[in-house]
Coordinates of C-alpha atoms in Angstrom, one line a residue:
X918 CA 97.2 106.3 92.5
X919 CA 99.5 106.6 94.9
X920 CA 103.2 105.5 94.6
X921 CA 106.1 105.6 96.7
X922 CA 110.0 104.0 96.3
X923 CA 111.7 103.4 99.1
X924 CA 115.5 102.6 99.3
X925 CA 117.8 100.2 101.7
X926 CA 121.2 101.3 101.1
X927 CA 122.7 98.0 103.0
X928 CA 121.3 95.6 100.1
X929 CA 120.1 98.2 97.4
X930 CA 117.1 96.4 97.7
X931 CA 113.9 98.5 96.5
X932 CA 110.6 98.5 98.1
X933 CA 107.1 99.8 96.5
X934 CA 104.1 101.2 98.3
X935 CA 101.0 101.3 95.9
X936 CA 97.8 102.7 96.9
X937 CA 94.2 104.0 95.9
X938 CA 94.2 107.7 96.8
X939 CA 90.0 106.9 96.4
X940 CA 89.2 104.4 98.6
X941 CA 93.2 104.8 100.7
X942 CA 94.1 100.9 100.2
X943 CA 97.8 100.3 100.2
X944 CA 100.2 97.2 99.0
X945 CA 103.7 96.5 99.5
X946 CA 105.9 95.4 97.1
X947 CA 109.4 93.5 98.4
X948 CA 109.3 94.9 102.2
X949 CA 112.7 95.0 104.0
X950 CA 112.3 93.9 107.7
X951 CA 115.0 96.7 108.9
X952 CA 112.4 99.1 107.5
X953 CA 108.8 97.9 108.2
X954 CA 108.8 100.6 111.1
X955 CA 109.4 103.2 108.3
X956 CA 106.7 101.7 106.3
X957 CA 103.9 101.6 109.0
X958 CA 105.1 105.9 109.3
X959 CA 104.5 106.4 105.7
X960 CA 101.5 104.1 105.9
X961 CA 100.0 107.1 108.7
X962 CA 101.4 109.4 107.2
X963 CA 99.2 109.0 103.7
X964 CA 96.5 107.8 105.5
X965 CA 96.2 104.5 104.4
X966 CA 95.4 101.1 104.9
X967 CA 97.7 98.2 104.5
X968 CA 95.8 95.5 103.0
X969 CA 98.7 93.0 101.0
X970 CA 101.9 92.5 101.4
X971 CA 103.6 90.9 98.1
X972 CA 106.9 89.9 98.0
X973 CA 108.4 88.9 93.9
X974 CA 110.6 85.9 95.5
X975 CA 112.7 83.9 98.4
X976 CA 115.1 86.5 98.8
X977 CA 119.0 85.9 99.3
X978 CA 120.0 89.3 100.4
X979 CA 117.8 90.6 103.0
X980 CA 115.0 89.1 105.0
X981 CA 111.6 89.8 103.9
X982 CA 108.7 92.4 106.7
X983 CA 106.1 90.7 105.3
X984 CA 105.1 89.1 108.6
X985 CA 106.1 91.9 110.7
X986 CA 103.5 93.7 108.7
X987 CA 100.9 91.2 109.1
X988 CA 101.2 91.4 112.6
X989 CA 101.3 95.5 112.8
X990 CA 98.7 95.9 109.8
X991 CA 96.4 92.4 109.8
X992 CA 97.4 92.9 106.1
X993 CA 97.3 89.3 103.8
X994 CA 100.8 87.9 102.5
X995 CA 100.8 87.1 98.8
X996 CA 103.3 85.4 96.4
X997 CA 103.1 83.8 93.2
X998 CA 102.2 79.7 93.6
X999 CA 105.6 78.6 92.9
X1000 CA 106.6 79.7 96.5
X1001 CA 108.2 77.4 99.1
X1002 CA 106.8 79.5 101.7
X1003 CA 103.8 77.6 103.1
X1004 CA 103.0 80.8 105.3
X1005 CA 101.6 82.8 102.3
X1006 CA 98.4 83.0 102.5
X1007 CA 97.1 84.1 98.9
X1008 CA 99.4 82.6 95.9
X1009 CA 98.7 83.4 92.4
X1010 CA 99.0 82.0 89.2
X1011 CA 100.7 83.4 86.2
X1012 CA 98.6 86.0 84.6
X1013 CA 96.3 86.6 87.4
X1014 CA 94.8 89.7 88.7
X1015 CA 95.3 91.3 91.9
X1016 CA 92.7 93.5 92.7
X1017 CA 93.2 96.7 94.9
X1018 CA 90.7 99.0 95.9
X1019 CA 89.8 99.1 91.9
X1020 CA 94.0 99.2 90.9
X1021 CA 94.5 95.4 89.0
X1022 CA 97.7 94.3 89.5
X1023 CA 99.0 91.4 87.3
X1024 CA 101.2 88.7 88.2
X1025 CA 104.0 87.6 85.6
X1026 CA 105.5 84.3 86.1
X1027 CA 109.1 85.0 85.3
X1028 CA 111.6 82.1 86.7
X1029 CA 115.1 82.5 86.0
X1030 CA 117.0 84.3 89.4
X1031 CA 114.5 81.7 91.0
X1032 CA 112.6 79.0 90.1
X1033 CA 109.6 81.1 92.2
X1034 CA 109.9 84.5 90.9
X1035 CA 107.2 86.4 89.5
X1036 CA 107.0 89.9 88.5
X1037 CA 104.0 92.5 88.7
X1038 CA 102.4 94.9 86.0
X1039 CA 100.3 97.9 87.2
X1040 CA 98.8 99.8 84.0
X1041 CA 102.6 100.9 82.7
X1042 CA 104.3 100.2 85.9
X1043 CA 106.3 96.8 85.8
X1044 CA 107.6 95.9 89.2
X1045 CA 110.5 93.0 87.9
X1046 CA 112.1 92.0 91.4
X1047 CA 115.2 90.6 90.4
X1048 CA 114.2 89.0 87.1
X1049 CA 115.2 91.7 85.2
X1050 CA 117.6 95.3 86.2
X1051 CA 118.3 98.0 84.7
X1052 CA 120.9 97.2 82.8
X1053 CA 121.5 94.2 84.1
X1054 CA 119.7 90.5 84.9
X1055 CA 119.3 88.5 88.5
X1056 CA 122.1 86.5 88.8
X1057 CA 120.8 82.7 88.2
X1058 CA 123.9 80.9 89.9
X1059 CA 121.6 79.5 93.4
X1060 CA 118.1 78.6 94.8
X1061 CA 117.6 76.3 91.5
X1062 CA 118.5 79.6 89.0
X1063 CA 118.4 78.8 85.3
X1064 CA 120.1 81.1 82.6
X1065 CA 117.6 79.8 80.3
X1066 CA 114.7 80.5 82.2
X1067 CA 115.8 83.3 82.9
X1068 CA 116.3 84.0 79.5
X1069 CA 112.9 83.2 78.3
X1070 CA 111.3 85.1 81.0
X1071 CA 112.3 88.4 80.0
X1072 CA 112.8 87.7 76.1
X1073 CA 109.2 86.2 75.5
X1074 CA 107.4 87.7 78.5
X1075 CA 108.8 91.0 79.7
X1076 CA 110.2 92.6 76.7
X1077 CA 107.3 91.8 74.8
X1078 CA 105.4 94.3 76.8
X1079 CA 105.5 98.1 75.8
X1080 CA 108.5 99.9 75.5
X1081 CA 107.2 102.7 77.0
X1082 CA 106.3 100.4 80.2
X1083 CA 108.5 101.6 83.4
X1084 CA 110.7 99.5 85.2
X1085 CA 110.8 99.5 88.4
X1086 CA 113.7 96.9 89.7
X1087 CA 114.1 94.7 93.2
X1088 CA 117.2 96.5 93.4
X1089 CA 120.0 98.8 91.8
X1090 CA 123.3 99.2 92.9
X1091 CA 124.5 102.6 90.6
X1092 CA 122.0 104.7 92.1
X1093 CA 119.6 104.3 88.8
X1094 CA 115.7 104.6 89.9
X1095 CA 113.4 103.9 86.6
X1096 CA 113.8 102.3 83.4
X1097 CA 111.5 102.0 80.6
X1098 CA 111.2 98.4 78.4
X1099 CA 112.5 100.4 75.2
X1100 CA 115.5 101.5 77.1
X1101 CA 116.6 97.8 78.6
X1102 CA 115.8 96.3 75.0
X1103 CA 118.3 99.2 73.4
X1104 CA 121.3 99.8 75.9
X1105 CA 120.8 96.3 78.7
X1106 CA 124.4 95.0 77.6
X1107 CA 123.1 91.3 79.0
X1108 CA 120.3 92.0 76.6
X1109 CA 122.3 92.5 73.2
X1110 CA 122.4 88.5 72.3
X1111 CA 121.6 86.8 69.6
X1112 CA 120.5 83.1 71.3
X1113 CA 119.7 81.9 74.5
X1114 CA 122.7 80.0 74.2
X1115 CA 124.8 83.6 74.2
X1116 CA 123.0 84.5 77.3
X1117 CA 123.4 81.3 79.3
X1118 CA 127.3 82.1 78.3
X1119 CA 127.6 85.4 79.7
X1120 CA 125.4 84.4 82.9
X1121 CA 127.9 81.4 83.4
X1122 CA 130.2 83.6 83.8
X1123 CA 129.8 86.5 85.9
X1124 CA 131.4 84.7 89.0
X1125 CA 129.4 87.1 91.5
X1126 CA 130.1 86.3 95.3
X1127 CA 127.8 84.9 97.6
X1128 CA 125.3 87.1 99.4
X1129 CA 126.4 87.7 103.0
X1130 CA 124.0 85.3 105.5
X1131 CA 122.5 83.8 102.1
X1132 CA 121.5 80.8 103.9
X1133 CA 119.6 82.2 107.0
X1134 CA 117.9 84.7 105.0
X1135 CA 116.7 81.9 102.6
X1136 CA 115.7 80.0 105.8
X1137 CA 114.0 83.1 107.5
X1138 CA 112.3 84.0 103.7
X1139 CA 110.6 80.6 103.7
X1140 CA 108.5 81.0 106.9
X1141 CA 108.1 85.2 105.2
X1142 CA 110.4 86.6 108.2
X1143 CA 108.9 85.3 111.3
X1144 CA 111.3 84.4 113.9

């Protein structure tokens, strides 16, 4: 397999590039459009194909390349079937595979930041978006958030998987790269309650800011970046 991690410092948003080194198959996980021309260069540069592009949610932050690399790669847009976005052309249900040149990739249903969120499992590699940090949770505060979703995602879904399963986040903002379940279970400091009621308490009150252009990058999200 081939696996890249590529970093946006204006919204500490993370992208992933996962690929068959067999049969040179590629897919993208959470594409920035600022950087879809350094995508396609990596993309040459390994040799491979684009074939998906997946994106984990509508995101508030930063406006999705998933249709700027449909239109440079032919590649097929994919989120789970909770989306809003009507453009997507493959949506998946929880627990289904996402086959890749023989890599399965499966698709988590895990609202909470966003009623639409899912997260993706690769063998040991768990690609959370903004469901769950390291050390931290996605805020649950717009776009129909629910601290008790939120909660249930990663306390019966996510953390049930095995603690030595990496975590690989939609973004970080302390410069952290890779957790592992085990480590998020032991030291997350949102993770150390002892009800859903003591999360939805300490996500009620983080009073975060609004993201800068949160409603035109919603807007743009929902029809995948296209202008």
């Amino acid at each position: 397999m081939i696996f890249k991690q590529v970093f946006d410092k204006k919204t500490s948003t993370y992208t992933y590039l996962i690929a068959s080194a067999k049969g040179r198959e590629a897919v993208i996980i959470d594409p920035v459009l600022e950087n879809v021309n350094e995508y396609i260069q990596l993309l040459r540069d390994l040799d491979l194909k684009l074939v998906k592009v997946i994106d984990t949610h509508i995101h508030a932050d930063h406006v999705t390349g998933a249709s700027k690399l449909k239109q440079a790669t032919n590649c097929v847009t994919l989120m789970g079937e909770h989306t809003p976005a009507d453009a997507v052309e493959i949506k998946v249900k929880d627990n289904e595979l996402i086959n890749i040149d023989g890599l399965d990739i499966r698709s988590i249903y895990t609202p909470g930041h966003t009623t639409e969120s899912y997260s993706f499992l690769l063998d040991n590699y768990l690609f959370s978006g903004d469901a769950l940090l390291i050390n931290g949770t996605g805020r649950t505060d717009f776009q129909n958030g629910s601290s008790k979703d939120s909660y249930h995602s990663i306390f019966d879904k996510l953390l049930k998987l095995p603690e030595e399963t990496l975590l690989y986040p939609g973004h970080d903002y302390n410069g952290e790269k890779v957790s592992t379940i085990g480590n998020e279970k032991r030291f997350n400091p949102r993770l150390q309650v002892k009800s859903v009621d003591e999360y939805i308490e300490i996500m009620s009150n983080l009073n975060l800011s609004k993201p800068d252009m949160m409603d035109s990058n919603v807007s743009k999200n929902i029809q995948l970046g296209a202008n």
